[in-house]
GROMACS .gro file of C-alpha atoms in nm:
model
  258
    1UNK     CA    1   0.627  -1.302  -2.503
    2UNK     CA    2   0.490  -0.958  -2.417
    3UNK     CA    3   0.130  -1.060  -2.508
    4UNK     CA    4   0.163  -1.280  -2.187
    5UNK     CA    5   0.171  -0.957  -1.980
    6UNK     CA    6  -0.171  -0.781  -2.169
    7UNK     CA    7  -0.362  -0.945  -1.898
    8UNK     CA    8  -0.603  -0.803  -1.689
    9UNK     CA    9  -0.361  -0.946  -1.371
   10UNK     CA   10  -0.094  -0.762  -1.547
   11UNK     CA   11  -0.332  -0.475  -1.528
   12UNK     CA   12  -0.320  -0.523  -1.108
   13UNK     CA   13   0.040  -0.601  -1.101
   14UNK     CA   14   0.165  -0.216  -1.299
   15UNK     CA   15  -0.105  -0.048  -1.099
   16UNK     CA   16   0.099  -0.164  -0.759
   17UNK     CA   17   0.446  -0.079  -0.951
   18UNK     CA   18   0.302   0.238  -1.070
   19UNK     CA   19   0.190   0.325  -0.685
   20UNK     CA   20   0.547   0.193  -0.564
   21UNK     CA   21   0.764   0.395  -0.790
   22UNK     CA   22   0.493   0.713  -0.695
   23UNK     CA   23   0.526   0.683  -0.369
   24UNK     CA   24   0.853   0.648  -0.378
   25UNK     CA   25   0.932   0.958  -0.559
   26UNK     CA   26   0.708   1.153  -0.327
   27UNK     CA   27   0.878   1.038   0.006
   28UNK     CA   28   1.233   0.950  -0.037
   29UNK     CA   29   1.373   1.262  -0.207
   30UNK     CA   30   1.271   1.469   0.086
   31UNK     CA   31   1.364   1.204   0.329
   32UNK     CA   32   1.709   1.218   0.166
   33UNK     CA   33   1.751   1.550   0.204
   34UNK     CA   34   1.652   1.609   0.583
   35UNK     CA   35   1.897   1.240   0.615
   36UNK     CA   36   2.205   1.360   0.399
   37UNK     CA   37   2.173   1.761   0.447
   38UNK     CA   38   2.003   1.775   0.788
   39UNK     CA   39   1.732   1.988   0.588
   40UNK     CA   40   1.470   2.017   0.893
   41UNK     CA   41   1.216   2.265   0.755
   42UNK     CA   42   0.948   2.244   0.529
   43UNK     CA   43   0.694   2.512   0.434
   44UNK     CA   44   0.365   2.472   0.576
   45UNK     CA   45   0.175   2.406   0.220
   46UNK     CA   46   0.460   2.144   0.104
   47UNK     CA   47   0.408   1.992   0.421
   48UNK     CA   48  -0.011   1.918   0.332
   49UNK     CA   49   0.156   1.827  -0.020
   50UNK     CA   50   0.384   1.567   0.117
   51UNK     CA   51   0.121   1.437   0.368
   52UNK     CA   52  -0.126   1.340   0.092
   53UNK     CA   53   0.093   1.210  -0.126
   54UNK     CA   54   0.264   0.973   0.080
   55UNK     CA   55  -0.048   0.841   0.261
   56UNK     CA   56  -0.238   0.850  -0.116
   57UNK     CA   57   0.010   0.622  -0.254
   58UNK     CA   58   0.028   0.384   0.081
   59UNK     CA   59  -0.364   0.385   0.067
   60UNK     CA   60  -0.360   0.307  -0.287
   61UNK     CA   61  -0.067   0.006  -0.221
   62UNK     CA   62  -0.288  -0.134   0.063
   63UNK     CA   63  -0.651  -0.146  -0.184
   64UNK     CA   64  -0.425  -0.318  -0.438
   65UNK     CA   65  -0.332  -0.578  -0.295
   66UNK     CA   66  -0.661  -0.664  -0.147
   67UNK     CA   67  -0.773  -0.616  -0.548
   68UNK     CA   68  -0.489  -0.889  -0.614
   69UNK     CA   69  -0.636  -1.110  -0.363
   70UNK     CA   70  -0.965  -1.077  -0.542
   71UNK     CA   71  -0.801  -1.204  -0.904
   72UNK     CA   72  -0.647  -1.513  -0.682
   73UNK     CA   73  -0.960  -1.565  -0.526
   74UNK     CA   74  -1.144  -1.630  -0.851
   75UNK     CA   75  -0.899  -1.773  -1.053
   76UNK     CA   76  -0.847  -2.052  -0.814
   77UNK     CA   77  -1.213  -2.057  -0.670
   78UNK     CA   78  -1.389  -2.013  -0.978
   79UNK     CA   79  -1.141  -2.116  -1.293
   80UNK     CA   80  -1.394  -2.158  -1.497
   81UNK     CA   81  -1.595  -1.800  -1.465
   82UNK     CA   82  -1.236  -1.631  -1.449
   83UNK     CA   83  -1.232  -1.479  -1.819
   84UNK     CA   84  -1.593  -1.398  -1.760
   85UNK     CA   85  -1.541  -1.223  -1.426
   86UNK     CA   86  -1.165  -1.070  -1.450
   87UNK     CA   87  -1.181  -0.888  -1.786
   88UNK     CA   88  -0.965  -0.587  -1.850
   89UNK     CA   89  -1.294  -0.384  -1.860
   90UNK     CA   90  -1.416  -0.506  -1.478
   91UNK     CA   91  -1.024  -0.456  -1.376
   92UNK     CA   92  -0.998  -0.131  -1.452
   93UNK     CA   93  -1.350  -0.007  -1.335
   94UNK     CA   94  -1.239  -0.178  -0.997
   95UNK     CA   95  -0.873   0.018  -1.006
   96UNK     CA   96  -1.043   0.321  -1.106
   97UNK     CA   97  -1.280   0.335  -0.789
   98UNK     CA   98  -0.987   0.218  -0.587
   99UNK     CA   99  -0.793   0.561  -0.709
  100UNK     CA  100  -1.110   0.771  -0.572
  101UNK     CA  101  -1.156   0.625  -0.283
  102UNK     CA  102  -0.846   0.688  -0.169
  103UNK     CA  103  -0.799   1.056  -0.313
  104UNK     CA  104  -1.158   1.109  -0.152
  105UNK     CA  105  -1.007   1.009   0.219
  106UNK     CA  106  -0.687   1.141   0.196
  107UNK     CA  107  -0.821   1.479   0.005
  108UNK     CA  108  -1.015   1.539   0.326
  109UNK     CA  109  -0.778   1.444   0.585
  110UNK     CA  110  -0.557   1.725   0.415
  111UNK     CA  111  -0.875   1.982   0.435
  112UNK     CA  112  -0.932   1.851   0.837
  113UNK     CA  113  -0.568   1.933   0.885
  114UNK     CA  114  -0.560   2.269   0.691
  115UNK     CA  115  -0.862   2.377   0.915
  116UNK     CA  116  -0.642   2.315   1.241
  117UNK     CA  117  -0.418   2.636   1.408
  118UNK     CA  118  -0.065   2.578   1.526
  119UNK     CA  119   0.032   2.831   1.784
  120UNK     CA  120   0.256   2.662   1.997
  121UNK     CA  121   0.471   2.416   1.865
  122UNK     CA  122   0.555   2.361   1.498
  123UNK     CA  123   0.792   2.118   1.487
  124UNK     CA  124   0.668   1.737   1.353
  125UNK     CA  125   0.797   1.429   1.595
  126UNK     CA  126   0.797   1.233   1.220
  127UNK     CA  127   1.014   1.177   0.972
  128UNK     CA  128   0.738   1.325   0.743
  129UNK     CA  129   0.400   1.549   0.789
  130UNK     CA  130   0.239   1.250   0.886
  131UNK     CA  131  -0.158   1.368   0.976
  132UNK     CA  132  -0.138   1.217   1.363
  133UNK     CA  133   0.145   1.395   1.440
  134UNK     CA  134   0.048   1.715   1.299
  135UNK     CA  135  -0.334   1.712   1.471
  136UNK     CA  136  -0.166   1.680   1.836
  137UNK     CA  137   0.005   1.959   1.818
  138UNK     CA  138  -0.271   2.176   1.690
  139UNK     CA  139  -0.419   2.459   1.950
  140UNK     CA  140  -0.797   2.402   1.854
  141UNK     CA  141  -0.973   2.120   1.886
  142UNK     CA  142  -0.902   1.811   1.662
  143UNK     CA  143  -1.157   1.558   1.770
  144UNK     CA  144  -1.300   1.551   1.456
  145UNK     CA  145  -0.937   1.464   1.287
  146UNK     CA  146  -0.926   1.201   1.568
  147UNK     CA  147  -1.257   1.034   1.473
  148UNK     CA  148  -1.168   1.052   1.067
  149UNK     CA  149  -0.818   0.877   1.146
  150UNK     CA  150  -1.033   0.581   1.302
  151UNK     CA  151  -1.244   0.567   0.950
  152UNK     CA  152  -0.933   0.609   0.745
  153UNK     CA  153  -0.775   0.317   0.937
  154UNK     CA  154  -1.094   0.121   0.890
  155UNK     CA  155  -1.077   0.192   0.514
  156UNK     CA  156  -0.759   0.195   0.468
  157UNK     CA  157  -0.630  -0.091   0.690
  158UNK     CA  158  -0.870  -0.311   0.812
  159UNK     CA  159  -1.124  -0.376   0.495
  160UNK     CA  160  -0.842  -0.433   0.236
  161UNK     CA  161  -0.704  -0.685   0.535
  162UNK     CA  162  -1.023  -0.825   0.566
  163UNK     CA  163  -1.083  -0.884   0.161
  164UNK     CA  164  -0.747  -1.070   0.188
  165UNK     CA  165  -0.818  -1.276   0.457
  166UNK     CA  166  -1.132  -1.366   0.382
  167UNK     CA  167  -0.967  -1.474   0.023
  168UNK     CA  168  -0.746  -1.672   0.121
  169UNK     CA  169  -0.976  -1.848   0.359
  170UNK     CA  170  -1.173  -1.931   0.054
  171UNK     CA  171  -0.895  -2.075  -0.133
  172UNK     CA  172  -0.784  -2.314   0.195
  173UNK     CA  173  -1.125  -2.410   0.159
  174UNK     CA  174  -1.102  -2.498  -0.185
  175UNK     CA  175  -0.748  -2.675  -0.169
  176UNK     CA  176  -0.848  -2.863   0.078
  177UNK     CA  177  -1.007  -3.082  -0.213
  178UNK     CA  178  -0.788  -3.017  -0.483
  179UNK     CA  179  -0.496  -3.287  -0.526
  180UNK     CA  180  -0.119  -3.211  -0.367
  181UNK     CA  181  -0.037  -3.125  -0.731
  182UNK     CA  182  -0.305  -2.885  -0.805
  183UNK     CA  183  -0.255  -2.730  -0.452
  184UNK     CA  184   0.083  -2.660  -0.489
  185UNK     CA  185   0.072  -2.545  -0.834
  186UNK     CA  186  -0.217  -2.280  -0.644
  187UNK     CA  187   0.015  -2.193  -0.409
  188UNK     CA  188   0.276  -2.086  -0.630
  189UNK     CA  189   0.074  -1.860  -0.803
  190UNK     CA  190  -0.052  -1.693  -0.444
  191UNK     CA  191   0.298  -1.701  -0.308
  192UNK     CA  192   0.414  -1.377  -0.463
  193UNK     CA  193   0.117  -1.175  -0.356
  194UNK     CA  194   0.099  -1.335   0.024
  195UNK     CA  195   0.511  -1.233   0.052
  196UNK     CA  196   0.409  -0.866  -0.031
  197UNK     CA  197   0.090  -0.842   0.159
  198UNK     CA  198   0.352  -0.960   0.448
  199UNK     CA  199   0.583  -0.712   0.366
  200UNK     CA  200   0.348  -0.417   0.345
  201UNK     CA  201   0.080  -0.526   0.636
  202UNK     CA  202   0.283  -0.624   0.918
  203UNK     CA  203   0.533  -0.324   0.942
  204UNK     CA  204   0.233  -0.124   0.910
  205UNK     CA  205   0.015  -0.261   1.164
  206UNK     CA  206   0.351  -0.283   1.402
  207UNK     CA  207   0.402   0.068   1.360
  208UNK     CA  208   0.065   0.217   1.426
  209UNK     CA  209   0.101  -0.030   1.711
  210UNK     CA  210   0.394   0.102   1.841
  211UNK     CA  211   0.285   0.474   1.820
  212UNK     CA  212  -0.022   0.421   2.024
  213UNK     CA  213   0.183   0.307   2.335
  214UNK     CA  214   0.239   0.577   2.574
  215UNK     CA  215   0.628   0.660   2.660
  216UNK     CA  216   0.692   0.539   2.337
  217UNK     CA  217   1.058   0.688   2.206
  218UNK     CA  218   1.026   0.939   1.928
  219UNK     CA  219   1.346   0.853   1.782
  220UNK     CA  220   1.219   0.502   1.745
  221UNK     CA  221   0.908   0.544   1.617
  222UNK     CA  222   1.041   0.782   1.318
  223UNK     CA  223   1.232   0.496   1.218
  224UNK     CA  224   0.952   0.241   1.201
  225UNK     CA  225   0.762   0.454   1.006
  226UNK     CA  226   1.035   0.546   0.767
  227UNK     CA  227   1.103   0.134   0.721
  228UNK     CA  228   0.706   0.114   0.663
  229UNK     CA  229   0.698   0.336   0.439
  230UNK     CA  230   1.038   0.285   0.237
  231UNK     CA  231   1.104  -0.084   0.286
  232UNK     CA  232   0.729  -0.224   0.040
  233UNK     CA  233   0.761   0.025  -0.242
  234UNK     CA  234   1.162  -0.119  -0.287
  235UNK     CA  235   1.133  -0.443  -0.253
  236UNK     CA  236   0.817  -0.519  -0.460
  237UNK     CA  237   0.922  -0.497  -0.787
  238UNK     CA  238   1.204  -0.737  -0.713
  239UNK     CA  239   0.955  -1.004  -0.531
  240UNK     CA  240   0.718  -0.997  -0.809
  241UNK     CA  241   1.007  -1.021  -1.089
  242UNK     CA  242   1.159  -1.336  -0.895
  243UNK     CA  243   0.789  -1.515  -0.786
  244UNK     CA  244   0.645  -1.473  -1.098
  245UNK     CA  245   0.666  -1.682  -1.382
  246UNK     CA  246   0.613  -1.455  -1.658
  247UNK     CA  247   0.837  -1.209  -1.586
  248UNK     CA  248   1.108  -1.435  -1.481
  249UNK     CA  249   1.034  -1.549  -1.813
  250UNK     CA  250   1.031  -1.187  -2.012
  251UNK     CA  251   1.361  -1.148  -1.786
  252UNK     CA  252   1.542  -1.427  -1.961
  253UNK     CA  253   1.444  -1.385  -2.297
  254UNK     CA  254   1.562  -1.018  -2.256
  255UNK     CA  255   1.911  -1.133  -2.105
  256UNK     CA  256   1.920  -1.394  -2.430
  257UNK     CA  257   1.832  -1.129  -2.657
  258UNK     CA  258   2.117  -0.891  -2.501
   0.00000   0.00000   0.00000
């Protein structure tokens, strides 16, 4: 039963739980305390602390996924190379450059910020220290935190979007000649992963949206990015637990056993 999860999939699927329940625990017991003890203030060096962490772990969620779509892409466009390709070995290689990637961006977006003086204002329109808030209302000059938040977003956003996409292109492609059986028995395997790329992607991208319009309402845009950031890491372990077989399966023979 358990040798079902020694997989290198598996592998994919506790490195995304692993980033949920981090990110988690870096954003919400804060976020509970300004909510339930109207505890406004932070200091300024927990502030860089809970700035990389939360956008670490979001980074990390959003290169996971697109590492997921990868492991879809081959098992349904090349079955037959899958063991040969996917092994625990090439997963965690892949994972491992994933985790310094991101702590390479996010470690210098902290330095960029730490370099910046705050003379006027110190108070953070955001529910957290989120870096765009905090280079606006710097007194020196922040183009350079400006440009870096463009790569980031490239990086962080738009490539593991793209590796998705492109995936799942590839598998259309391929189902397009598979029988209605072998198609749907595909699509059951991809639905898990396409219902939380949906869930992490799109309040993301509406978000960043939203905080680029001009007049745009403070109050509402805290709360868009507290959903954005909240909403993924809590409801992911319960999607992938429901949409996937072998857990549902691990699940039941638990609740027998109990």
């Amino acid at each position: 039963m358990y040798r079902a999860l020694h997989t290198p999939k598996y592998m994919i699927v506790f490195n995304l739980a692993l980033t949920d329940l981090c990110g988690s625990t870096s954003l919400i017991p804060k976020l509970l305390d300004t909510l339930l003890f109207e505890n406004r203030y932070i200091s300024y060096e927990l502030c860089l602390s809970y700035m990389f962490f939360v956008m670490f772990f979001s980074s990390l969620q959003s290169w996971t996924l697109a590492t997921m779509a990868c492991d879809r892409f081959v098992a349904i466009c090349f079955p037959l190379h899958y063991h040969r390709v996917i092994t625990k070995s090439s997963v965690f290689w892949l994972l491992l450059f994933v985790w310094l990637l991101c702590l390479c961006i996010m470690g210098t977006i902290v330095v960029l910020v730490d370099r910046l003086s705050f003379c006027q204002s110190v108070v953070v329109q955001s529910f957290f220290c989120d870096h765009e808030t905090m280079y606006r209302i710097a007194c020196n000059s922040a183009s350079v935190n400006a440009q870096f938040v463009l790569f980031g977003g490239v990086v962080v956003i738009i490539i593991p979007l793209t590796v998705i996409l492109c995936s799942y292109m590839s598998i259309a492609v391929v189902l397009k000649r598979a029988s209605l059986a072998d198609s749907l028995k595909a699509l059951r395997t991809c639905s898990a992963h396409l219902i939380l790329v949906a869930i992490f992607f799109i309040p993301l991208i509406g978000a960043r949206t939203a905080a680029t319009l001009p007049n745009s309402n403070p109050n509402i845009r805290m709360i868009n990015f507290m959903l954005t950031y909240t909403i993924p890491s809590l409801l992911n372990p319960f999607v992938y637990s429901l949409k996937t077989e072998e857990m549902l399966t691990l699940i039941k023979n638990l609740y027998v056993k109990c």
